[in-house]
């Protein structure tokens, strides 16, 4: 076996797994809202020779030699991200969303400091203060929640809580909140209580970049994101921030410097240059006019899916969606705590979703009462309103017939037929 052999020659086991994953993607409907399908250009950059390089430091200030082309790539990624989001300062080195958020904690807070984050079960993220995460273990999180009846964020209550608890930072952002977030109000609340505002737009970054959702970057202290969700890029993270630190009296250290030194050398080692090359490709794609059409279609598809599910008798958290995601509450179907059973049955039928908590979850995160769905991946694939209707009806059929193998087999057949019209990477030989 030669060093330079292709995977076809060198590793039958992994090749088989890749082929099977390609088949799974082709033959099923991917509705996990944090997933997408990247372009061939993004895959090529991710699989490029940049995977070999070490480049600790920042462009034109590296610790090792040989970084001429790495610098070119990182400069372009930063320049394109600034243009895409209207950002003053960008750091593209975070390995993913969680380290991006962790770097912001390192930059702005001391251990034990108080901050406010969106409760995980109601739609926040682990790194927004969950007790099992560094953010909830090493810092004092006072979570805010949605309204008990409407399941919507109530900004008056959030402001009252902020005035009372005097947090050093408030995090806005979502992983399972299907409605628009008023980032401007969050910034105003933060300014009025002397807190930093960190907005985590990982899920909706593509929508923010194209104005399909309000873009917080121009006025928010710090914005973090991943690059692999609605932004449709490689798995990775990014931080955007103001250059000036609004609390820096002596002007010695600005916000951008604090963020950069928290990422490297504070938290990470060498950046993933192959992924940063793919991030640059992604931002280039997102700057093209057609990306806005794509993002608009994501939301249109989500709305049709939501309407179809409700027409079929399913209950949705907040009664619908404004963005790319939907949370079904299984409570009215008598399936409280049966999220896993529903997820498994939908998997059987070729529909990939994830079980999810609902606000004020009556059960546990392991056996939650909700299902989370989203439309970024199917929209990339070319699904439009008519396909979303078929998908919605299929989901309802499975939920209403969880233990009926005949129904699940029939839905699987229908889904397979649907998917045949939208092949994914058909020309990739290795993924035949
Ligand atoms: N795991 C991601 C999601 O699915 O929303 C967030 O990190």
Short mmCIF file of C-alpha atoms and ligand atoms in Angstrom, two decimals:
data_model
loop_
_atom_site.label_atom_id
_atom_site.label_comp_id
_atom_site.label_asym_id
_atom_site.label_seq_id
_atom_site.Cartn_x
_atom_site.Cartn_y
_atom_site.Cartn_z
CA UNK A 1 0.00 0.00 0.00
CA UNK A 2 1.57 3.29 -1.09
CA UNK A 3 1.60 6.54 0.85
CA UNK A 4 -0.15 8.32 -2.00
CA UNK A 5 -2.81 5.69 -2.71
CA UNK A 6 -6.39 6.84 -3.06
CA UNK A 7 -8.93 5.66 -0.53
CA UNK A 8 -10.27 3.14 -3.07
CA UNK A 9 -6.93 1.33 -2.79
CA UNK A 10 -6.00 2.01 0.80
CA UNK A 11 -9.05 1.76 3.06
CA UNK A 12 -12.02 -0.38 2.09
CA UNK A 13 -13.73 0.02 5.46
CA UNK A 14 -13.84 3.80 5.46
CA UNK A 15 -14.66 3.89 1.75
CA UNK A 16 -17.65 1.66 2.45
CA UNK A 17 -18.82 3.97 5.25
CA UNK A 18 -18.48 7.00 2.96
CA UNK A 19 -20.47 5.24 0.24
CA UNK A 20 -23.15 4.24 2.69
CA UNK A 21 -23.39 7.79 4.05
CA UNK A 22 -23.70 9.11 0.50
CA UNK A 23 -26.49 6.58 -0.14
CA UNK A 24 -28.24 7.56 3.10
CA UNK A 25 -28.10 11.23 2.13
CA UNK A 26 -29.41 10.45 -1.36
CA UNK A 27 -32.25 8.21 -0.30
CA UNK A 28 -33.57 10.17 2.67
CA UNK A 29 -34.95 13.56 3.53
CA UNK A 30 -32.57 15.50 5.82
CA UNK A 31 -34.52 17.76 8.15
CA UNK A 32 -32.07 18.41 10.98
CA UNK A 33 -32.08 22.24 10.96
CA UNK A 34 -28.37 22.57 11.79
CA UNK A 35 -27.29 20.50 8.78
CA UNK A 36 -26.86 21.38 5.13
CA UNK A 37 -25.31 20.10 1.90
CA UNK A 38 -22.17 21.93 0.80
CA UNK A 39 -21.07 22.69 -2.76
CA UNK A 40 -18.41 20.66 -4.52
CA UNK A 41 -16.11 23.69 -4.23
CA UNK A 42 -16.46 23.65 -0.43
CA UNK A 43 -15.78 19.91 -0.33
CA UNK A 44 -12.72 20.36 -2.54
CA UNK A 45 -11.26 23.11 -0.36
CA UNK A 46 -11.92 21.04 2.79
CA UNK A 47 -10.14 18.09 1.22
CA UNK A 48 -7.24 20.17 -0.09
CA UNK A 49 -3.50 20.18 0.71
CA UNK A 50 -4.06 22.97 3.25
CA UNK A 51 -4.88 20.13 5.65
CA UNK A 52 -1.12 19.64 6.00
CA UNK A 53 -0.13 23.07 7.28
CA UNK A 54 0.58 24.57 10.70
CA UNK A 55 0.11 28.32 10.98
CA UNK A 56 -0.24 29.45 14.60
CA UNK A 57 -0.74 33.18 14.74
CA UNK A 58 -2.63 35.48 12.43
CA UNK A 59 -2.05 36.50 8.78
CA UNK A 60 1.42 38.00 8.28
CA UNK A 61 2.31 37.30 11.94
CA UNK A 62 2.87 33.54 12.09
CA UNK A 63 5.18 31.43 14.22
CA UNK A 64 6.16 29.01 11.40
CA UNK A 65 7.40 29.47 7.88
CA UNK A 66 5.68 28.58 4.63
CA UNK A 67 2.50 30.49 5.26
CA UNK A 68 2.35 32.63 2.11
CA UNK A 69 -0.74 30.88 0.73
CA UNK A 70 -2.33 30.29 4.12
CA UNK A 71 -2.18 34.06 4.65
CA UNK A 72 -3.84 34.62 1.28
CA UNK A 73 -6.66 32.26 2.25
CA UNK A 74 -7.23 33.71 5.72
CA UNK A 75 -7.09 37.30 4.41
CA UNK A 76 -9.71 36.44 1.79
CA UNK A 77 -11.94 34.64 4.31
CA UNK A 78 -11.83 37.69 6.62
CA UNK A 79 -12.38 40.19 3.83
CA UNK A 80 -15.35 38.26 2.42
CA UNK A 81 -16.93 37.70 5.86
CA UNK A 82 -16.64 41.45 6.63
CA UNK A 83 -18.41 42.27 3.39
CA UNK A 84 -21.06 39.58 3.86
CA UNK A 85 -22.09 40.63 7.37
CA UNK A 86 -20.95 44.28 7.54
CA UNK A 87 -18.50 43.35 10.31
CA UNK A 88 -15.77 45.64 11.69
CA UNK A 89 -13.56 42.74 12.78
CA UNK A 90 -13.60 39.02 11.99
CA UNK A 91 -11.76 36.03 13.41
CA UNK A 92 -12.23 32.93 11.23
CA UNK A 93 -10.07 30.58 13.32
CA UNK A 94 -12.57 29.04 15.80
CA UNK A 95 -12.79 25.32 15.16
CA UNK A 96 -16.55 25.33 15.65
CA UNK A 97 -19.41 27.13 17.39
CA UNK A 98 -18.69 25.94 20.93
CA UNK A 99 -15.01 27.02 20.92
CA UNK A 100 -16.07 30.33 19.34
CA UNK A 101 -18.44 30.90 22.26
CA UNK A 102 -15.86 29.71 24.77
CA UNK A 103 -13.32 32.20 23.39
CA UNK A 104 -15.82 35.03 23.93
CA UNK A 105 -16.26 33.97 27.58
CA UNK A 106 -12.46 33.93 27.96
CA UNK A 107 -12.17 37.36 26.35
CA UNK A 108 -14.92 39.19 28.22
CA UNK A 109 -15.63 37.47 31.54
CA UNK A 110 -13.71 36.31 34.58
CA UNK A 111 -14.41 32.86 36.01
CA UNK A 112 -17.52 33.01 38.20
CA UNK A 113 -18.94 36.13 36.54
CA UNK A 114 -22.70 36.39 36.11
CA UNK A 115 -24.26 36.31 32.65
CA UNK A 116 -27.70 35.64 31.17
CA UNK A 117 -28.32 33.00 28.49
CA UNK A 118 -31.34 31.48 26.77
CA UNK A 119 -32.55 28.36 28.59
CA UNK A 120 -31.50 25.27 26.62
CA UNK A 121 -34.85 23.45 26.85
CA UNK A 122 -36.67 26.50 25.48
CA UNK A 123 -34.38 27.02 22.49
CA UNK A 124 -30.91 28.18 23.63
CA UNK A 125 -27.65 26.23 23.36
CA UNK A 126 -25.43 24.21 25.71
CA UNK A 127 -22.85 27.02 25.65
CA UNK A 128 -25.46 29.59 26.67
CA UNK A 129 -25.22 28.48 30.29
CA UNK A 130 -26.28 24.84 30.55
CA UNK A 131 -25.30 23.29 33.89
CA UNK A 132 -23.48 20.42 32.11
CA UNK A 133 -21.36 22.76 29.97
CA UNK A 134 -18.29 24.92 30.77
CA UNK A 135 -20.54 27.98 30.47
CA UNK A 136 -22.81 26.87 33.31
CA UNK A 137 -20.07 25.22 35.39
CA UNK A 138 -17.41 27.90 35.34
CA UNK A 139 -19.63 30.97 35.17
CA UNK A 140 -22.79 31.98 37.00
CA UNK A 141 -25.61 31.68 34.47
CA UNK A 142 -29.01 33.18 35.24
CA UNK A 143 -31.10 31.82 32.37
CA UNK A 144 -33.99 33.63 30.75
CA UNK A 145 -36.92 31.72 29.36
CA UNK A 146 -39.85 32.12 26.99
CA UNK A 147 -43.34 33.09 28.12
CA UNK A 148 -45.18 30.09 29.61
CA UNK A 149 -48.26 30.54 27.42
CA UNK A 150 -47.03 31.93 24.09
CA UNK A 151 -43.58 30.32 24.20
CA UNK A 152 -42.23 33.60 22.81
CA UNK A 153 -39.37 35.70 24.22
CA UNK A 154 -40.73 38.55 26.33
CA UNK A 155 -38.22 41.41 26.14
CA UNK A 156 -39.78 43.34 29.06
CA UNK A 157 -39.22 40.38 31.35
CA UNK A 158 -35.68 39.87 30.04
CA UNK A 159 -34.93 43.55 30.70
CA UNK A 160 -36.35 43.36 34.25
CA UNK A 161 -34.25 40.28 34.93
CA UNK A 162 -31.14 42.05 33.58
CA UNK A 163 -31.76 45.14 35.72
CA UNK A 164 -32.13 42.93 38.77
CA UNK A 165 -29.22 40.55 38.23
CA UNK A 166 -26.69 42.95 36.62
CA UNK A 167 -25.04 40.39 34.30
CA UNK A 168 -21.68 41.12 32.73
CA UNK A 169 -22.89 39.60 29.44
CA UNK A 170 -26.19 38.59 27.86
CA UNK A 171 -26.30 35.98 25.11
CA UNK A 172 -28.97 36.14 22.41
CA UNK A 173 -29.38 33.42 19.81
CA UNK A 174 -31.08 30.11 19.28
CA UNK A 175 -30.93 26.48 18.36
CA UNK A 176 -34.62 25.66 18.66
CA UNK A 177 -36.57 28.94 18.72
CA UNK A 178 -38.69 29.16 15.57
CA UNK A 179 -39.31 32.89 15.67
CA UNK A 180 -37.44 36.09 14.85
CA UNK A 181 -35.15 37.46 17.54
CA UNK A 182 -35.04 41.20 18.16
CA UNK A 183 -31.27 41.59 18.46
CA UNK A 184 -31.49 45.39 18.59
CA UNK A 185 -33.58 45.17 21.78
CA UNK A 186 -31.02 42.79 23.29
CA UNK A 187 -28.23 45.29 22.48
CA UNK A 188 -30.26 48.12 24.06
CA UNK A 189 -30.87 46.04 27.19
CA UNK A 190 -27.15 45.24 27.41
CA UNK A 191 -26.15 48.87 26.95
CA UNK A 192 -28.64 49.97 29.62
CA UNK A 193 -27.36 47.50 32.25
CA UNK A 194 -23.65 47.74 31.42
CA UNK A 195 -23.34 44.27 29.90
CA UNK A 196 -21.68 42.94 26.79
CA UNK A 197 -24.04 41.51 24.18
CA UNK A 198 -22.97 38.28 22.54
CA UNK A 199 -25.23 37.09 19.80
CA UNK A 200 -24.90 33.50 18.61
CA UNK A 201 -26.36 33.41 15.09
CA UNK A 202 -25.06 29.93 14.22
CA UNK A 203 -28.45 28.66 13.06
CA UNK A 204 -29.58 31.72 11.15
CA UNK A 205 -26.26 33.09 9.81
CA UNK A 206 -27.26 32.66 6.16
CA UNK A 207 -30.59 34.35 6.82
CA UNK A 208 -28.83 37.24 8.62
CA UNK A 209 -26.23 37.66 5.87
CA UNK A 210 -28.97 38.07 3.27
CA UNK A 211 -31.40 40.19 5.32
CA UNK A 212 -33.98 37.40 5.47
CA UNK A 213 -33.58 37.70 9.25
CA UNK A 214 -32.39 40.91 10.92
CA UNK A 215 -28.57 40.97 10.89
CA UNK A 216 -27.20 41.89 14.36
CA UNK A 217 -23.56 42.21 13.26
CA UNK A 218 -23.43 45.96 12.50
CA UNK A 219 -24.47 47.00 16.03
CA UNK A 220 -23.80 44.03 18.36
CA UNK A 221 -20.68 43.89 20.56
CA UNK A 222 -19.79 40.31 19.58
CA UNK A 223 -21.45 37.86 17.20
CA UNK A 224 -20.49 34.20 16.95
CA UNK A 225 -21.55 31.70 14.34
CA UNK A 226 -20.83 28.35 12.85
CA UNK A 227 -20.25 28.17 9.13
CA UNK A 228 -22.02 24.88 8.40
CA UNK A 229 -25.70 25.54 8.98
CA UNK A 230 -27.76 27.99 6.87
CA UNK A 231 -24.46 29.49 5.73
CA UNK A 232 -23.84 26.18 3.90
CA UNK A 233 -20.10 25.90 4.47
CA UNK A 234 -17.61 23.56 6.13
CA UNK A 235 -17.90 22.59 9.80
CA UNK A 236 -16.34 25.53 11.61
CA UNK A 237 -16.81 28.68 13.67
CA UNK A 238 -16.27 32.42 13.39
CA UNK A 239 -16.39 35.49 15.63
CA UNK A 240 -17.33 38.98 14.47
CA UNK A 241 -17.04 42.01 16.73
CA UNK A 242 -16.74 45.75 17.10
CA UNK A 243 -13.15 46.97 17.13
CA UNK A 244 -13.63 49.28 20.11
CA UNK A 245 -14.47 47.89 23.55
CA UNK A 246 -17.31 50.01 24.89
CA UNK A 247 -16.03 49.51 28.47
CA UNK A 248 -12.35 50.13 27.79
CA UNK A 249 -11.50 53.36 29.55
CA UNK A 250 -7.77 53.57 28.92
CA UNK A 251 -8.01 52.44 25.28
CA UNK A 252 -5.11 50.01 25.82
CA UNK A 253 -6.86 46.86 24.62
CA UNK A 254 -9.67 46.96 22.15
CA UNK A 255 -12.37 44.35 21.81
CA UNK A 256 -10.96 42.88 18.61
CA UNK A 257 -7.57 42.27 20.25
CA UNK A 258 -9.25 40.66 23.26
CA UNK A 259 -11.19 38.29 21.01
CA UNK A 260 -8.18 37.41 18.87
CA UNK A 261 -5.92 36.63 21.80
CA UNK A 262 -8.67 34.59 23.47
CA UNK A 263 -8.93 32.38 20.35
CA UNK A 264 -5.15 32.10 19.90
CA UNK A 265 -3.13 31.57 22.05
CA UNK A 266 -5.85 31.60 24.74
CA UNK A 267 -7.85 28.58 23.63
CA UNK A 268 -6.69 27.06 20.37
CA UNK A 269 -3.50 26.03 18.64
CA UNK A 270 -2.96 26.05 14.88
CA UNK A 271 -5.97 27.00 12.78
CA UNK A 272 -7.55 24.47 10.43
CA UNK A 273 -6.35 26.06 7.21
CA UNK A 274 -8.17 23.60 4.92
CA UNK A 275 -11.43 24.50 6.66
CA UNK A 276 -10.59 28.21 6.51
CA UNK A 277 -10.07 27.83 2.74
CA UNK A 278 -13.53 26.27 2.58
CA UNK A 279 -14.94 29.10 4.74
CA UNK A 280 -13.56 31.61 2.21
CA UNK A 281 -15.23 29.66 -0.61
CA UNK A 282 -18.49 29.62 1.37
CA UNK A 283 -18.47 33.38 1.97
CA UNK A 284 -17.77 33.91 -1.74
CA UNK A 285 -20.81 31.77 -2.57
CA UNK A 286 -22.97 33.58 -0.02
CA UNK A 287 -22.04 36.96 -1.52
CA UNK A 288 -23.59 35.92 -4.85
CA UNK A 289 -27.13 37.25 -5.45
CA UNK A 290 -28.62 33.75 -5.80
CA UNK A 291 -27.78 32.96 -2.16
CA UNK A 292 -30.46 35.43 -1.04
CA UNK A 293 -33.02 33.55 -3.18
CA UNK A 294 -31.90 30.33 -1.51
CA UNK A 295 -32.36 31.80 1.98
CA UNK A 296 -35.80 33.15 1.10
CA UNK A 297 -36.77 29.69 -0.15
CA UNK A 298 -35.56 28.11 3.13
CA UNK A 299 -38.12 30.20 5.02
CA UNK A 300 -40.89 29.67 2.42
CA UNK A 301 -40.30 25.91 2.65
CA UNK A 302 -40.37 26.02 6.45
CA UNK A 303 -43.68 27.90 6.41
CA UNK A 304 -45.29 25.38 4.02
CA UNK A 305 -43.98 22.50 6.12
CA UNK A 306 -45.34 24.16 9.28
CA UNK A 307 -48.77 24.79 7.71
CA UNK A 308 -48.97 21.23 6.40
CA UNK A 309 -48.09 19.74 9.79
CA UNK A 310 -50.72 21.91 11.52
CA UNK A 311 -53.33 21.01 8.86
CA UNK A 312 -52.58 17.37 9.71
CA UNK A 313 -53.38 18.02 13.39
CA UNK A 314 -49.89 18.47 14.79
CA UNK A 315 -49.16 21.17 17.35
CA UNK A 316 -46.16 23.44 16.78
CA UNK A 317 -44.31 25.36 19.46
CA UNK A 318 -45.37 29.06 19.00
CA UNK A 319 -47.85 27.92 16.34
CA UNK A 320 -45.51 28.22 13.36
CA UNK A 321 -42.17 29.58 12.21
CA UNK A 322 -40.43 32.75 10.97
CA UNK A 323 -37.12 31.10 10.17
CA UNK A 324 -35.73 27.76 8.98
CA UNK A 325 -36.89 25.58 11.88
CA UNK A 326 -39.98 24.09 13.44
CA UNK A 327 -40.54 22.36 16.77
CA UNK A 328 -43.43 19.89 16.92
CA UNK A 329 -44.93 19.37 20.37
CA UNK A 330 -46.08 15.75 20.69
CA UNK A 331 -48.15 16.47 23.80
CA UNK A 332 -51.55 16.80 22.07
CA UNK A 333 -50.92 13.42 20.40
CA UNK A 334 -50.52 11.75 23.79
CA UNK A 335 -46.81 11.24 23.06
CA UNK A 336 -45.30 13.25 25.93
CA UNK A 337 -41.68 12.09 26.36
CA UNK A 338 -41.81 9.96 23.19
CA UNK A 339 -39.53 12.11 21.05
CA UNK A 340 -37.06 9.25 20.63
CA UNK A 341 -39.72 6.80 19.41
CA UNK A 342 -40.91 9.32 16.86
CA UNK A 343 -37.35 10.09 15.74
CA UNK A 344 -36.69 6.35 15.28
CA UNK A 345 -39.91 5.76 13.33
CA UNK A 346 -39.17 8.71 11.04
CA UNK A 347 -35.61 7.38 10.56
CA UNK A 348 -37.15 4.06 9.46
CA UNK A 349 -39.20 5.96 6.92
CA UNK A 350 -36.16 7.82 5.54
CA UNK A 351 -36.87 11.15 7.24
CA UNK A 352 -34.06 12.41 9.49
CA UNK A 353 -35.05 14.68 12.38
CA UNK A 354 -33.98 15.14 15.98
CA UNK A 355 -35.90 14.71 19.19
CA UNK A 356 -35.97 17.97 21.12
CA UNK A 357 -37.24 19.43 24.34
CA UNK A 358 -40.22 21.77 24.22
CA UNK A 359 -40.42 24.90 26.43
CA UNK A 360 -41.10 23.93 30.06
CA UNK A 361 -40.48 20.32 29.05
CA UNK A 362 -42.75 18.01 31.06
CA UNK A 363 -40.34 15.07 30.60
CA UNK A 364 -36.51 14.86 30.28
CA UNK A 365 -33.97 15.84 27.59
CA UNK A 366 -33.33 12.12 26.94
CA UNK A 367 -37.02 11.43 26.50
CA UNK A 368 -38.34 14.79 25.38
CA UNK A 369 -41.75 15.75 24.05
CA UNK A 370 -40.75 17.45 20.85
CA UNK A 371 -39.31 16.97 17.40
CA UNK A 372 -37.16 19.61 15.72
CA UNK A 373 -37.18 20.00 11.94
CA UNK A 374 -35.58 22.41 9.50
CA UNK A 375 -35.36 23.15 5.80
CA UNK A 376 -31.77 24.28 4.91
CA UNK A 377 -30.60 20.90 3.53
CA UNK A 378 -33.73 20.03 1.54
CA UNK A 379 -33.83 23.56 0.11
CA UNK A 380 -30.25 23.17 -1.14
CA UNK A 381 -31.36 19.92 -2.69
CA UNK A 382 -34.03 21.76 -4.68
CA UNK A 383 -37.18 20.99 -2.71
CA UNK A 384 -39.86 23.65 -3.09
CA UNK A 385 -43.35 24.14 -1.67
CA UNK A 386 -44.92 21.06 -3.34
CA UNK A 387 -42.22 18.72 -2.03
CA UNK A 388 -42.52 20.23 1.45
CA UNK A 389 -46.22 19.41 1.45
CA UNK A 390 -45.45 15.75 0.67
CA UNK A 391 -42.80 15.72 3.43
CA UNK A 392 -45.22 17.26 5.96
CA UNK A 393 -47.97 14.76 5.14
CA UNK A 394 -45.49 11.90 5.39
CA UNK A 395 -44.28 13.04 8.84
CA UNK A 396 -47.86 13.27 10.10
CA UNK A 397 -48.63 9.78 8.75
CA UNK A 398 -45.66 8.30 10.62
CA UNK A 399 -46.51 10.08 13.89
CA UNK A 400 -50.12 8.88 13.67
CA UNK A 401 -49.05 5.29 12.91
CA UNK A 402 -45.91 4.83 14.98
CA UNK A 403 -46.29 1.07 15.34
CA UNK A 404 -47.74 0.29 11.94
CA UNK A 405 -44.95 -1.22 9.82
CA UNK A 406 -47.06 -1.19 6.66
CA UNK A 407 -47.59 2.58 6.88
CA UNK A 408 -43.90 3.20 7.60
CA UNK A 409 -42.86 1.00 4.65
CA UNK A 410 -45.25 2.87 2.35
CA UNK A 411 -43.92 6.28 3.52
CA UNK A 412 -40.33 5.06 3.00
CA UNK A 413 -41.23 4.12 -0.58
CA UNK A 414 -42.82 7.54 -1.23
CA UNK A 415 -39.80 9.34 0.24
CA UNK A 416 -37.42 7.29 -1.91
CA UNK A 417 -39.41 8.21 -5.04
CA UNK A 418 -39.32 11.88 -4.07
CA UNK A 419 -35.57 11.81 -3.44
CA UNK A 420 -34.78 10.16 -6.79
CA UNK A 421 -35.62 13.46 -8.49
CA UNK A 422 -33.01 15.34 -6.43
CA UNK A 423 -29.71 13.41 -6.57
CA UNK A 424 -26.81 14.60 -4.41
CA UNK A 425 -23.26 14.67 -5.82
CA UNK A 426 -24.18 12.15 -8.57
CA UNK A 427 -20.88 12.69 -10.39
CA UNK A 428 -18.62 11.83 -7.43
CA UNK A 429 -17.05 8.50 -8.41
CA UNK A 430 -15.83 7.64 -4.94
CA UNK A 431 -19.33 8.18 -3.62
CA UNK A 432 -21.16 6.14 -6.28
N1 LIG B 1 -25.90 20.78 17.66
C1 LIG B 1 -26.31 22.02 17.03
C2 LIG B 1 -27.75 21.99 16.68
O1 LIG B 1 -28.16 20.95 16.20
O2 LIG B 1 -28.46 22.96 16.82
C3 LIG B 1 -25.98 23.21 17.82
O3 LIG B 1 -24.64 23.20 18.17
#
